[in-house]
Structure formats: C-alpha cells, structure tokens
C-alpha cells in the first residue's frame, strides 16, 4: 500500500506490553500473572508476514461473496448480510436429511460413560482438545432428556468409538456401526451447514481412528477436511474479523485454550499423516493462533513441542545449510518424551531424518548411523512396553518394522546386530495384536532379512571363488598335501569349467574318467550341476516352519535389491511391500 500511494514506509518501535490474553489464561489456570509462563509463539515460518497478509487480502478481493458481505457491512455494520451464499447458485435441488441413527440407539448411558472415561485416560493424554467435564455433562443431559445439547451426536460417537478401541469394553461388535453412523452425521452436518469447532474436533478424532485402523488415504483425506473446516471457521486466527470466515455462533463462548488445542493438534495430525503418506499437507495463510499453555493432566503441549521440531522435515521449509540434519537430530535427542506414544513419534521423526540424510548423501557417516540406531532402540523399548499393555497405538507395529528396514539399509555391523531385537519386538506385537496387517508386516520383514542374507552369501561365495586359485599357486603345501602324488604326463590335470553363468564353449571338452585322476592338492571348484545345486539350497536361506508364511522365492533371484528406492519413497511401511497392499 505504501508503494501504491508513494508513501515513505517506516515503523515506529513501541515498548511491548504483556498480552492480556496470556494473563487471562494464567488467571483461569490458577497461575499468578507475574509467574505465568511466557506467551508461546508459533514456529518462525508460521508467523504471518506482510506478504502473507497481502495474500489474504488478495483472497478476499478474489471472492465475490466476500465483496457482497463487505459492502453490506460498510452500509450498516449491525444489519449487514449474515448469510454466506449470496446468490451462489439457484439452490433448486431438494435437500435430503441424512440417514443416521442417534448415539442412544447404540450405547446406553453407562456404556458411553465407560467408553468416554477410557478415552480420557488414553487418547486425551496426547490429544487433549475435548473438555472432559463439559463432555460428560453433555452426555448425561443428552440421555436424560430430549432437550437440545451443544455436543453433537457424531462427537459423542467418535469419543466413545476411540474409547472402545483402546479399552477392554466388550463392545467391539457395535464399533463399526457406531463409527459409520458418526461418519454419516458428521459429513452431512459439516457440508450442509456452517461448520463449528465440534465438527473440527470430530473430524480430528475420526482421523485418529483411521490412523489406528484404516487405510492411509482415508486418514489423509479426513485430516485434510478437518483443516479446511478450520479455515472455514477461522480457528487458525485468534480473533478473526476477516470476511473470509464464517461467523461463529454459540461456540464463541468456548475457552480460547480449547480453540488453540483444536487447531494445533489438527494441524499436527495433518502434517504428520501427509509426511508419512507422501502427500501435500494443507497450508493455511495468516496463522495467528497461539500455542496452548502447558497443563497438568495431559501432555498435549509437550506433544506439540515435538511437532515444532518436525517442521524441519517439510520439503518447502528445508534449506541446504550444512549440518542442518545434525542439528535436527540433536533437537530430537534433547527432547524428553513424556509417554511411550510420544517416544514412538520421536523415533519415527528420527527415521525420517535418516532417509533425508541418505537422500542427500548415500554414504552416511558412522556417527549419524549410531545416533539413529539409539533412537530406534528407544522406540523398540516403547513399542514393547505398549504391546505388553495391549495399547493399540499405530506406531507400536510400525516402528519395529521400520527399524528392521532401516537397520538393513545401514548395513553395518552395529545395525545388523540389532535386527534380532527389532524382529523379536515385531513378533511380540504380532502375537499380541493378531491382525492380518501385522501378519503381513512380520512376513515382509522376514522376507527382507532373507533377501539381505542371501545377497551376503552370494558376495561371500564370489570372494571365496577368487581366493582358491591363489591358494594353489602361491601358498605352501602342508605335510599332508606333500604326500599326495603329483599328476603325471599320462594324467593331465582336469580342466575346471568357468562360472556357470558366464561359461561359453569355445572348444570341445576332453572327456576323462574321473576315477582315474589322482586327487589335486586343493578342494576343486564345483562343476555346473553342483554349483546350481548349492545355490538352490543355500540361496534362499532357512525356510520358515509355517507353511502359510512361505514366500515365492523366485522373487529372490534378483539379489540387487534397491534400498535407495525403498527408503526414498514416502509410502506407508506396511503398504509398500506387503503382497496385498494391507496396512
């Protein structure tokens, strides 16, 4: 604007005052304003710059709907148009009511309260965005009368569904119907009506459910929809006066801390799912929403601190500064995980850093490899602990599988010596969670180990072949070998065939009687039939004792497996190599 109107642009420096919003949060949390924690700020790349604000104004100028609303507000701010369609279409289609069953048809009051308590003891510890007291009061009110409540049925169903999934409730049989009913209600209300913060929370909980049970594509779509709903509600801004966003109704009374937790947790999920699935995350402009404060009873803010470290993995945010990945690993090593689930996420970020380092330089230094191994061992310990507890966190099976892949790709004595630990952990998880996905993951991991073992045996055989002629020509004979009679002129030494894969018959072979030849003072090279027999027996390695676990070993004929291709693909670990594409 200064350039357009030819003004001299400058900024005056004023002393900063303490944010009233932070002081209000401190008072509400029982903290003295003088001792309140400093205001958290978004990561540096998320602070809205002048360029970002200019892009927001350009978005407003692009929209005819926004222009109409701004015109009405300019003419009369109190009586301006409240709708957000303004002749968007003829709206001549019939609006159908969604067909879904209420949550009361699936669960009794005691059942939903029990499932909700399991949710708040488990998921809420890391994703603390639904206020527990408010939710339980809304559930009791919903079941005690037919009066309208603020909390929609789909939010109640998603909370209860996660509680059933993560706890021994005995209600697993009704879980698919409950989740499907919540999906129908959620998609109808969030697309046919202006979305609310509860729609955002419900889509975020659905993302968590799909991350634990479903396909990565569905999980990524749900997380992206949640981010778009955030933009529609304006939750990514502290107090949004922009005409781009829908006005907030009754939810305006919600605690600002709930808004901040909802936004940042949803954004964290969308970012991490996009990283793992190799897709683009939803990037919103003009983010001014502050990070939530630390709170006793959950580790939400601690989890968000780990998310702040992971921003370096964004392909659009990384630079080529020397030592940037060493600094990234140092931040991960200094980070103290408050729970095993968070420890698994820390390990997963370390593996992502290794793949990025390997992409830039295939010859990874040994000190980096050892640091990644230590992160992997910490993740294996956390996975084993959660498996013993029967806690079905998604990384419980993913991290042991990735450990095996990463350690095989490192191909050092230190990494190979830890594969047995990773394999035993994966077997523990597969025995505790007897699902098809875990069976395929275990089968794939064993296949990769056999493939690596066969390649090393081939390399060893090649080296052994190269040393045998040197033994005959240059090394002194032993006492036993001196007693062996030397071949005479009437019995010339046998001509050994070349490598069976490269042998060409350029001249006819002389047929000799094998029993008439005296033994040579060394172990002779095997003929073609013996070589093929040894390779067919030794090549695939030990066979599995389970007939349902045998692989088609014809695939192993290609021993030059491309580890760089495997590690550089941003694909789910269980989908890339499993025969049927199961997660």
PDB file of C-alpha atoms in Angstrom, residues 176-321:
ATOM      1  CA  UNK A 176     -18.211 -50.488  13.031  1.00  0.00           C
ATOM      2  CA  UNK A 177     -21.862 -49.406  13.054  1.00  0.00           C
ATOM      3  CA  UNK A 178     -21.199 -46.665  15.595  1.00  0.00           C
ATOM      4  CA  UNK A 179     -18.300 -45.206  13.591  1.00  0.00           C
ATOM      5  CA  UNK A 180     -20.217 -45.393  10.302  1.00  0.00           C
ATOM      6  CA  UNK A 181     -23.211 -43.616  11.833  1.00  0.00           C
ATOM      7  CA  UNK A 182     -20.888 -40.910  13.158  1.00  0.00           C
ATOM      8  CA  UNK A 183     -19.368 -40.512   9.685  1.00  0.00           C
ATOM      9  CA  UNK A 184     -22.760 -40.035   8.037  1.00  0.00           C
ATOM     10  CA  UNK A 185     -23.850 -37.487  10.608  1.00  0.00           C
ATOM     11  CA  UNK A 186     -20.524 -35.683  10.522  1.00  0.00           C
ATOM     12  CA  UNK A 187     -20.334 -35.388   6.753  1.00  0.00           C
ATOM     13  CA  UNK A 188     -23.915 -34.166   6.495  1.00  0.00           C
ATOM     14  CA  UNK A 189     -23.671 -31.516   9.188  1.00  0.00           C
ATOM     15  CA  UNK A 190     -20.235 -30.226   8.192  1.00  0.00           C
ATOM     16  CA  UNK A 191     -21.079 -29.945   4.500  1.00  0.00           C
ATOM     17  CA  UNK A 192     -24.742 -28.902   4.553  1.00  0.00           C
ATOM     18  CA  UNK A 193     -24.455 -26.419   7.414  1.00  0.00           C
ATOM     19  CA  UNK A 194     -21.798 -23.907   8.510  1.00  0.00           C
ATOM     20  CA  UNK A 195     -19.130 -25.920  10.350  1.00  0.00           C
ATOM     21  CA  UNK A 196     -18.397 -25.494  14.033  1.00  0.00           C
ATOM     22  CA  UNK A 197     -15.446 -26.251  16.262  1.00  0.00           C
ATOM     23  CA  UNK A 198     -17.174 -29.503  17.253  1.00  0.00           C
ATOM     24  CA  UNK A 199     -17.181 -30.607  13.616  1.00  0.00           C
ATOM     25  CA  UNK A 200     -13.430 -29.943  13.542  1.00  0.00           C
ATOM     26  CA  UNK A 201     -12.868 -31.926  16.727  1.00  0.00           C
ATOM     27  CA  UNK A 202     -14.977 -34.795  15.443  1.00  0.00           C
ATOM     28  CA  UNK A 203     -13.095 -34.963  12.131  1.00  0.00           C
ATOM     29  CA  UNK A 204      -9.812 -34.903  14.056  1.00  0.00           C
ATOM     30  CA  UNK A 205     -10.953 -37.810  16.224  1.00  0.00           C
ATOM     31  CA  UNK A 206     -12.023 -39.650  13.079  1.00  0.00           C
ATOM     32  CA  UNK A 207      -8.518 -39.066  11.698  1.00  0.00           C
ATOM     33  CA  UNK A 208      -7.057 -40.669  14.832  1.00  0.00           C
ATOM     34  CA  UNK A 209      -9.396 -43.639  14.468  1.00  0.00           C
ATOM     35  CA  UNK A 210      -8.453 -44.110  10.803  1.00  0.00           C
ATOM     36  CA  UNK A 211      -4.743 -43.742  11.641  1.00  0.00           C
ATOM     37  CA  UNK A 212      -5.113 -46.637  14.061  1.00  0.00           C
ATOM     38  CA  UNK A 213      -7.361 -48.877  11.939  1.00  0.00           C
ATOM     39  CA  UNK A 214      -7.835 -47.697   8.353  1.00  0.00           C
ATOM     40  CA  UNK A 215      -6.106 -47.042   5.063  1.00  0.00           C
ATOM     41  CA  UNK A 216      -3.692 -44.082   4.843  1.00  0.00           C
ATOM     42  CA  UNK A 217      -5.670 -42.494   2.005  1.00  0.00           C
ATOM     43  CA  UNK A 218      -8.838 -42.249   4.090  1.00  0.00           C
ATOM     44  CA  UNK A 219      -6.818 -40.954   7.046  1.00  0.00           C
ATOM     45  CA  UNK A 220      -5.149 -38.266   4.938  1.00  0.00           C
ATOM     46  CA  UNK A 221      -8.488 -37.160   3.464  1.00  0.00           C
ATOM     47  CA  UNK A 222     -10.084 -36.862   6.914  1.00  0.00           C
ATOM     48  CA  UNK A 223      -7.175 -34.788   8.243  1.00  0.00           C
ATOM     49  CA  UNK A 224      -7.324 -32.517   5.187  1.00  0.00           C
ATOM     50  CA  UNK A 225     -11.072 -31.995   5.560  1.00  0.00           C
ATOM     51  CA  UNK A 226     -10.532 -31.055   9.193  1.00  0.00           C
ATOM     52  CA  UNK A 227      -8.007 -28.403   8.127  1.00  0.00           C
ATOM     53  CA  UNK A 228     -10.408 -26.964   5.574  1.00  0.00           C
ATOM     54  CA  UNK A 229     -13.118 -26.781   8.226  1.00  0.00           C
ATOM     55  CA  UNK A 230     -10.658 -24.886  10.428  1.00  0.00           C
ATOM     56  CA  UNK A 231     -10.187 -22.353   7.664  1.00  0.00           C
ATOM     57  CA  UNK A 232     -13.963 -22.015   7.248  1.00  0.00           C
ATOM     58  CA  UNK A 233     -14.390 -21.392  10.977  1.00  0.00           C
ATOM     59  CA  UNK A 234     -11.356 -19.135  11.260  1.00  0.00           C
ATOM     60  CA  UNK A 235      -9.931 -21.196  14.125  1.00  0.00           C
ATOM     61  CA  UNK A 236      -6.400 -20.576  12.875  1.00  0.00           C
ATOM     62  CA  UNK A 237      -6.691 -16.931  13.924  1.00  0.00           C
ATOM     63  CA  UNK A 238      -7.072 -15.649  17.455  1.00  0.00           C
ATOM     64  CA  UNK A 239      -9.842 -13.131  16.786  1.00  0.00           C
ATOM     65  CA  UNK A 240     -10.744 -13.123  13.133  1.00  0.00           C
ATOM     66  CA  UNK A 241     -12.533 -10.120  11.702  1.00  0.00           C
ATOM     67  CA  UNK A 242     -11.864 -11.212   8.146  1.00  0.00           C
ATOM     68  CA  UNK A 243     -14.869 -11.519   5.891  1.00  0.00           C
ATOM     69  CA  UNK A 244     -13.423 -14.774   4.553  1.00  0.00           C
ATOM     70  CA  UNK A 245     -14.556 -16.794   7.559  1.00  0.00           C
ATOM     71  CA  UNK A 246     -17.974 -17.828   8.715  1.00  0.00           C
ATOM     72  CA  UNK A 247     -19.403 -16.115  11.809  1.00  0.00           C
ATOM     73  CA  UNK A 248     -19.268 -18.164  14.989  1.00  0.00           C
ATOM     74  CA  UNK A 249     -22.446 -18.909  16.838  1.00  0.00           C
ATOM     75  CA  UNK A 250     -22.784 -20.423  20.297  1.00  0.00           C
ATOM     76  CA  UNK A 251     -19.225 -21.700  20.120  1.00  0.00           C
ATOM     77  CA  UNK A 252     -17.964 -18.135  20.681  1.00  0.00           C
ATOM     78  CA  UNK A 253     -18.209 -18.900  24.401  1.00  0.00           C
ATOM     79  CA  UNK A 254     -15.650 -21.698  24.135  1.00  0.00           C
ATOM     80  CA  UNK A 255     -12.434 -21.235  26.044  1.00  0.00           C
ATOM     81  CA  UNK A 256      -9.657 -19.836  23.801  1.00  0.00           C
ATOM     82  CA  UNK A 257      -7.385 -22.636  25.050  1.00  0.00           C
ATOM     83  CA  UNK A 258      -9.773 -25.202  23.528  1.00  0.00           C
ATOM     84  CA  UNK A 259      -9.622 -23.371  20.216  1.00  0.00           C
ATOM     85  CA  UNK A 260      -5.807 -23.342  20.251  1.00  0.00           C
ATOM     86  CA  UNK A 261      -5.521 -27.001  21.172  1.00  0.00           C
ATOM     87  CA  UNK A 262      -8.032 -27.975  18.487  1.00  0.00           C
ATOM     88  CA  UNK A 263      -6.214 -26.044  15.784  1.00  0.00           C
ATOM     89  CA  UNK A 264      -2.655 -27.107  16.589  1.00  0.00           C
ATOM     90  CA  UNK A 265      -3.477 -30.778  17.192  1.00  0.00           C
ATOM     91  CA  UNK A 266      -5.436 -30.973  13.945  1.00  0.00           C
ATOM     92  CA  UNK A 267      -2.597 -29.303  12.099  1.00  0.00           C
ATOM     93  CA  UNK A 268      -0.038 -31.644  13.663  1.00  0.00           C
ATOM     94  CA  UNK A 269      -2.024 -34.695  12.573  1.00  0.00           C
ATOM     95  CA  UNK A 270      -2.470 -33.411   9.027  1.00  0.00           C
ATOM     96  CA  UNK A 271       1.240 -32.625   8.740  1.00  0.00           C
ATOM     97  CA  UNK A 272       2.469 -35.953  10.084  1.00  0.00           C
ATOM     98  CA  UNK A 273      -0.029 -38.046   8.107  1.00  0.00           C
ATOM     99  CA  UNK A 274       0.974 -36.141   4.959  1.00  0.00           C
ATOM    100  CA  UNK A 275       4.665 -36.769   5.662  1.00  0.00           C
ATOM    101  CA  UNK A 276       4.109 -40.490   6.225  1.00  0.00           C
ATOM    102  CA  UNK A 277       1.820 -40.922   3.236  1.00  0.00           C
ATOM    103  CA  UNK A 278       3.884 -38.779   0.877  1.00  0.00           C
ATOM    104  CA  UNK A 279       1.128 -36.255   0.217  1.00  0.00           C
ATOM    105  CA  UNK A 280       0.794 -32.485   0.422  1.00  0.00           C
ATOM    106  CA  UNK A 281      -0.354 -31.031   3.710  1.00  0.00           C
ATOM    107  CA  UNK A 282      -2.954 -28.279   3.939  1.00  0.00           C
ATOM    108  CA  UNK A 283      -1.129 -24.978   4.455  1.00  0.00           C
ATOM    109  CA  UNK A 284      -3.269 -22.122   5.762  1.00  0.00           C
ATOM    110  CA  UNK A 285      -2.352 -18.466   5.386  1.00  0.00           C
ATOM    111  CA  UNK A 286      -2.421 -15.837   8.083  1.00  0.00           C
ATOM    112  CA  UNK A 287      -1.992 -18.108  11.125  1.00  0.00           C
ATOM    113  CA  UNK A 288      -2.106 -16.066  14.324  1.00  0.00           C
ATOM    114  CA  UNK A 289      -3.422 -18.725  16.719  1.00  0.00           C
ATOM    115  CA  UNK A 290      -1.128 -19.033  19.713  1.00  0.00           C
ATOM    116  CA  UNK A 291       0.200 -22.302  21.021  1.00  0.00           C
ATOM    117  CA  UNK A 292      -1.673 -23.555  24.111  1.00  0.00           C
ATOM    118  CA  UNK A 293      -0.124 -23.368  27.538  1.00  0.00           C
ATOM    119  CA  UNK A 294       1.183 -26.366  29.429  1.00  0.00           C
ATOM    120  CA  UNK A 295      -1.461 -28.025  31.576  1.00  0.00           C
ATOM    121  CA  UNK A 296      -1.391 -30.672  34.275  1.00  0.00           C
ATOM    122  CA  UNK A 297      -3.201 -33.879  33.423  1.00  0.00           C
ATOM    123  CA  UNK A 298      -2.145 -34.291  29.807  1.00  0.00           C
ATOM    124  CA  UNK A 299       0.908 -33.949  27.555  1.00  0.00           C
ATOM    125  CA  UNK A 300      -0.707 -32.042  24.703  1.00  0.00           C
ATOM    126  CA  UNK A 301       1.692 -29.109  24.776  1.00  0.00           C
ATOM    127  CA  UNK A 302       4.667 -31.453  25.145  1.00  0.00           C
ATOM    128  CA  UNK A 303       3.477 -33.311  22.043  1.00  0.00           C
ATOM    129  CA  UNK A 304       3.180 -30.005  20.168  1.00  0.00           C
ATOM    130  CA  UNK A 305       6.770 -29.196  21.119  1.00  0.00           C
ATOM    131  CA  UNK A 306       7.817 -32.322  19.222  1.00  0.00           C
ATOM    132  CA  UNK A 307       5.715 -31.142  16.288  1.00  0.00           C
ATOM    133  CA  UNK A 308       7.621 -27.864  16.336  1.00  0.00           C
ATOM    134  CA  UNK A 309      10.845 -29.816  15.802  1.00  0.00           C
ATOM    135  CA  UNK A 310       9.341 -31.802  12.923  1.00  0.00           C
ATOM    136  CA  UNK A 311       8.645 -28.662  10.870  1.00  0.00           C
ATOM    137  CA  UNK A 312      12.196 -29.015   9.510  1.00  0.00           C
ATOM    138  CA  UNK A 313      11.045 -32.066   7.536  1.00  0.00           C
ATOM    139  CA  UNK A 314       8.674 -30.018   5.386  1.00  0.00           C
ATOM    140  CA  UNK A 315      10.132 -30.053   1.848  1.00  0.00           C
ATOM    141  CA  UNK A 316       9.120 -26.407   1.405  1.00  0.00           C
ATOM    142  CA  UNK A 317      10.803 -25.284   4.628  1.00  0.00           C
ATOM    143  CA  UNK A 318      14.135 -27.091   4.489  1.00  0.00           C
ATOM    144  CA  UNK A 319      17.324 -25.495   3.265  1.00  0.00           C
ATOM    145  CA  UNK A 320      20.726 -26.788   2.265  1.00  0.00           C
ATOM    146  CA  UNK A 321      22.571 -25.352   5.236  1.00  0.00           C
TER     147      UNK A 321
END
